[in-house]
XYZ file of C-alpha atoms in Angstrom:
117
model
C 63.110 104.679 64.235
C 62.507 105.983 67.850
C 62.947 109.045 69.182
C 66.805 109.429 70.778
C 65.842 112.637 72.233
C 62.437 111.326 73.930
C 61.648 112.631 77.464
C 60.944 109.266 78.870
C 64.234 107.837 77.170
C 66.284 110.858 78.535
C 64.651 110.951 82.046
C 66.222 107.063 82.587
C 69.494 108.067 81.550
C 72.597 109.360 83.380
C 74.634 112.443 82.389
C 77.264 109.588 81.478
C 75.249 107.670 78.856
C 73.480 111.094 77.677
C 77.086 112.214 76.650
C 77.768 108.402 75.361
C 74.448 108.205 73.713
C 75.112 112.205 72.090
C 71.410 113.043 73.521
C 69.910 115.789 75.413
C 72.280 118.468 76.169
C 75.114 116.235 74.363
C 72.845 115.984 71.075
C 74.684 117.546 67.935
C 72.971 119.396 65.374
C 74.249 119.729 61.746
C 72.688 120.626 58.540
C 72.747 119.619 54.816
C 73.976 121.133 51.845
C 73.019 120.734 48.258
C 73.914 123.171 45.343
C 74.121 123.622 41.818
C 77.667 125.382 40.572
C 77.068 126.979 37.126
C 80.720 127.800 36.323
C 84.354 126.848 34.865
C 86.973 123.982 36.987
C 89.022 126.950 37.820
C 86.132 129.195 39.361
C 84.330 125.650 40.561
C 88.011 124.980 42.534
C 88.165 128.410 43.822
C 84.653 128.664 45.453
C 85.301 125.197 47.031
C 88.039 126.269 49.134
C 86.222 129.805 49.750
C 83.785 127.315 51.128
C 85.763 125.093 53.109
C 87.663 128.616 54.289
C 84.130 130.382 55.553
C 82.834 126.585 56.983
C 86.510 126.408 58.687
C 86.357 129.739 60.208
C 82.617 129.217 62.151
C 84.632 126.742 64.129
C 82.440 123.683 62.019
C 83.399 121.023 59.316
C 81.811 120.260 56.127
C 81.802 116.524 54.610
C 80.618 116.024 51.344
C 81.324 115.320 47.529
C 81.571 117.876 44.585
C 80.698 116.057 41.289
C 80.273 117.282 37.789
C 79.203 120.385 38.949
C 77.256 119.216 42.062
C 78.602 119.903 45.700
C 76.212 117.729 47.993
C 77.001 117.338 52.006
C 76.915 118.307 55.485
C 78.162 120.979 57.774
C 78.548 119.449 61.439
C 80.328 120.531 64.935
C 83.701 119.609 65.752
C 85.026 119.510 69.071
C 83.167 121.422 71.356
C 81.906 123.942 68.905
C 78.440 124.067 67.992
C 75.749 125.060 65.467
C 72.757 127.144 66.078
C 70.058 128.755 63.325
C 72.444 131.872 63.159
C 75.529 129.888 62.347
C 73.264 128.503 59.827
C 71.948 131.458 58.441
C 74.836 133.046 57.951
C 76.725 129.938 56.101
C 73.616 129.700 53.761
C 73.698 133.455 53.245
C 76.931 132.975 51.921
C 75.954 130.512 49.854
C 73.889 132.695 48.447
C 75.481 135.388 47.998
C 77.544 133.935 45.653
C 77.635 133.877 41.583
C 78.864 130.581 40.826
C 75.883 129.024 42.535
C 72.657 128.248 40.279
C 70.675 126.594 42.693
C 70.837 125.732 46.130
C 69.042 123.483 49.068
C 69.782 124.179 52.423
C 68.039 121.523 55.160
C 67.523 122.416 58.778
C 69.163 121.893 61.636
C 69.002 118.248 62.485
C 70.435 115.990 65.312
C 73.590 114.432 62.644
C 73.422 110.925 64.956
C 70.265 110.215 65.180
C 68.523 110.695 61.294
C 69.083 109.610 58.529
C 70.668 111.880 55.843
């Protein structure tokens, strides 16, 4: 796969097709998610929508699955919001700072159209 984000690519394109194309100053960065929940289907329900609450409240969206115990996914922008290594760090801090999660796997920041997840 090319680069999207390449300087020669970006130099022939037009504010237009950047913003089409979601590269350069259009790009969108997201990151993944993958932890280990080490608790009942009542506390397991609960710290999902803590989760979706806290994601919510940045202003971002998270898409994923939770299975037998396994919540795998993706936090990306909506809108015109935006996510930067603080907004990161502070939703994987969060993540971490709670009990119900055994182990957890937080990727970096990563353009969400452009690689493969």
């Amino acid at each position: 796969m090319t680069n999207a984000n390449s300087r020669n690519r970006l130099k022939r394109l037009n504010s237009r097709q950047r913003k089409k194309l979601r590269v350069g100053e259009f790009q969108e960065l997201g990151f993944t998610v993958v932890a280990t929940l080490s608790c009942d289907e009542a506390a397991s329900d609960a710290f999902l929508n803590d989760w979706l609450e806290a994601v919510d409240a940045q202003g971002v969206s998270f898409g994923g699955h939770y299975n037998q115990g396994e919540l795998d996914g993706i936090v990306f922008p909506v809108g015109a919001s935006k996510i930067s290594a603080e907004l990161r760090a502070g939703l994987v801090a969060w993540l971490q700072g709670r009990k119900e999660i055994s182990q957890l796997q937080a990727g970096e920041l990563m353009d969400v159209w452009h690689s493969h997840w």
